[in-house]
XYZ file of C-alpha atoms in Angstrom:
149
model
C -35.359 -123.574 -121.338
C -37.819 -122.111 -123.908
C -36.739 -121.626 -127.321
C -34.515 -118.089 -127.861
C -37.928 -116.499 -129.944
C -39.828 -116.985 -126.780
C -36.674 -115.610 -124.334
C -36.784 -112.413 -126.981
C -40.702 -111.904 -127.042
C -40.651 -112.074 -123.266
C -37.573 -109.819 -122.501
C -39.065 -106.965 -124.918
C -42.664 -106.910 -122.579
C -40.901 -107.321 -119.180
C -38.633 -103.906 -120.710
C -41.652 -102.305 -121.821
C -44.374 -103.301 -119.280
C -44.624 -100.332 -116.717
C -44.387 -97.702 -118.758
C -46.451 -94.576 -117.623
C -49.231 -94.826 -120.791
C -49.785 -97.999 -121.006
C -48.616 -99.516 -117.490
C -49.034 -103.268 -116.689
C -51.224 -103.643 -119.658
C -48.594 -105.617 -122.098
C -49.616 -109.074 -123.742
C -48.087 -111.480 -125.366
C -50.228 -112.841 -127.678
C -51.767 -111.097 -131.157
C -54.948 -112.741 -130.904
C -55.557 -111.490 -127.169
C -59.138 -109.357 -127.696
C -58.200 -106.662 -125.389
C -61.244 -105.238 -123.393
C -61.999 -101.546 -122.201
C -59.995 -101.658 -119.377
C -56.939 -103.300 -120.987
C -56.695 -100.107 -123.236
C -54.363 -98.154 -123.428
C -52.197 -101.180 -123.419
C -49.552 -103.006 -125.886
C -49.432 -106.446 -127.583
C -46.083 -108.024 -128.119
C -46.212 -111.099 -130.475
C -42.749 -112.260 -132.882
C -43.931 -112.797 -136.143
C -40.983 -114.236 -138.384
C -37.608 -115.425 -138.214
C -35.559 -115.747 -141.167
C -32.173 -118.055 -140.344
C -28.967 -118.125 -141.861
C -26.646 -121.200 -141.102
C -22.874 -120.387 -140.491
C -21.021 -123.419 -141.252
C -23.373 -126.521 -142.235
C -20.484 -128.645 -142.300
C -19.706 -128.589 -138.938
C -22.124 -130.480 -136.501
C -23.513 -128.452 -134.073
C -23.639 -125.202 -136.480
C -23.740 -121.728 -135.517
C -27.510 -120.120 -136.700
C -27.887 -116.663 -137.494
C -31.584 -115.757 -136.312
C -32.955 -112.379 -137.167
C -36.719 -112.357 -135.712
C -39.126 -109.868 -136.011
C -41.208 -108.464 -132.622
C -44.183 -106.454 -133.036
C -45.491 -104.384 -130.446
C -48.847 -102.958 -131.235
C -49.718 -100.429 -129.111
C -53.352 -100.108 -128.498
C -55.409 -96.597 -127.395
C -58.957 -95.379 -127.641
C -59.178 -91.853 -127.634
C -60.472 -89.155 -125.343
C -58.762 -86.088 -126.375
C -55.925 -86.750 -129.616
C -56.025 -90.014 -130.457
C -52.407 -89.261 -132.975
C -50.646 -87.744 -129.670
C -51.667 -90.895 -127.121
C -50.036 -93.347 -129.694
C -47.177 -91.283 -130.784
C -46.642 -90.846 -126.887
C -46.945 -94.793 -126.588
C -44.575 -95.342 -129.182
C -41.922 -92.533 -127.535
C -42.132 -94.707 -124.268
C -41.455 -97.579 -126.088
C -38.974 -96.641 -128.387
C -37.253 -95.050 -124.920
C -37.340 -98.374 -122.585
C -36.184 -100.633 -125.314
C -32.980 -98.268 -125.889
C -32.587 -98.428 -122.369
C -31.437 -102.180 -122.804
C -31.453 -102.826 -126.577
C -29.804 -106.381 -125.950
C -32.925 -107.222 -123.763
C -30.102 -108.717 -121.168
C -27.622 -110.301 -123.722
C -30.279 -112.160 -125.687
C -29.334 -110.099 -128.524
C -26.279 -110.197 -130.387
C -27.161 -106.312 -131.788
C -28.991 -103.745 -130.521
C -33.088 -104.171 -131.158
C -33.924 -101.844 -134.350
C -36.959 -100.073 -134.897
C -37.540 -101.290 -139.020
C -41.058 -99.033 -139.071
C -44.331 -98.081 -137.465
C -47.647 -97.962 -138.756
C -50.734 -96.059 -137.571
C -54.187 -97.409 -138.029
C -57.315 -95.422 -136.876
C -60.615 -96.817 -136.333
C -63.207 -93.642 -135.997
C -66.200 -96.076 -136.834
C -67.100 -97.051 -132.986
C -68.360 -95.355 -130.430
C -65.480 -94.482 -129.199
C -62.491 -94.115 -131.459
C -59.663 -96.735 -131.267
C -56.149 -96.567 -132.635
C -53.237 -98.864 -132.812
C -50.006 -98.055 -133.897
C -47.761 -101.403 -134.718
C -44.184 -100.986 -134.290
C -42.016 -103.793 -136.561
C -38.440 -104.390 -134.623
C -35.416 -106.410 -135.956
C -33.846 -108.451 -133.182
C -30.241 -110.576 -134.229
C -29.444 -113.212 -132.295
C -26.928 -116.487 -132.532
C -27.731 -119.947 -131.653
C -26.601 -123.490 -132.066
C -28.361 -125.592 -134.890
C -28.697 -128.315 -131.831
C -29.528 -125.574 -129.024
C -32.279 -123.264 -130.456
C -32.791 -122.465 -126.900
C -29.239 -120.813 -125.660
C -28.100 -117.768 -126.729
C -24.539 -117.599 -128.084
């Protein structure tokens, strides 16, 4: 089994992949160079995980992992650029309530810590991405980073 960041990263783009902006276009990677017809689309990468041990002097210990998702959600504009990225964000903000636990992984519900907005008016065609920064909780074994508890 994959380790429990990996099980996180992929439950929060399976519940947001679908979603009426942005549709199948969800990838997990932040390097991914997304092309023209990946956008609108979103970008879900985990970027740190802080961990807190329980009780080092038992062996196994229980770990206390609080990881961070991004999503960056990704749009080029044709009309509002601000209302297709603040729609994005809705849709995403909705389908992750919808299952804030993505399936148990998650010993709390996944919180939205903030969003920021970025505009790129520069191109040819002006680009936006709004990144939205989510705390996930989740418990693990010191020897079973892998299984959530």
């Amino acid at each position: 089994m994959s380790h429990i960041r990996q099980q996180l990263r992929e439950a929060f783009a399976a519940q947001v992949t679908g979603l009426t902006t942005s549709g199948t276009d969800v990838f997990q990677s932040r390097i991914r160079n997304m092309a023209a017809a990946d956008i609108p689309g979103l970008r879900v990468y985990s970027e740190q995980e802080q961990i807190e041990d329980d009780d080092v002097l038992a062996v196994p210990y229980l770990q206390r992992r609080t990881i961070t998702i991004r999503c960056e959600a990704v749009a080029k504009a044709t009309a509002n650029l601000d209302d297709t990225l603040d729609t994005m964000c809705k849709e995403v903000e909705v389908a992750i309530a919808a299952n804030s636990t993505l399936g148990g992984l998650a010993k709390l519900h996944c919180s939205l810590l903030s969003t920021n907005i970025r505009m790129d008016g520069n191109s040819e065609v002006p680009a936006g991405m709004a990144t939205m920064t989510w705390r996930v909780l989740a418990y693990t074994m010191s020897n079973a980073p892998d299984v959530a508890v």
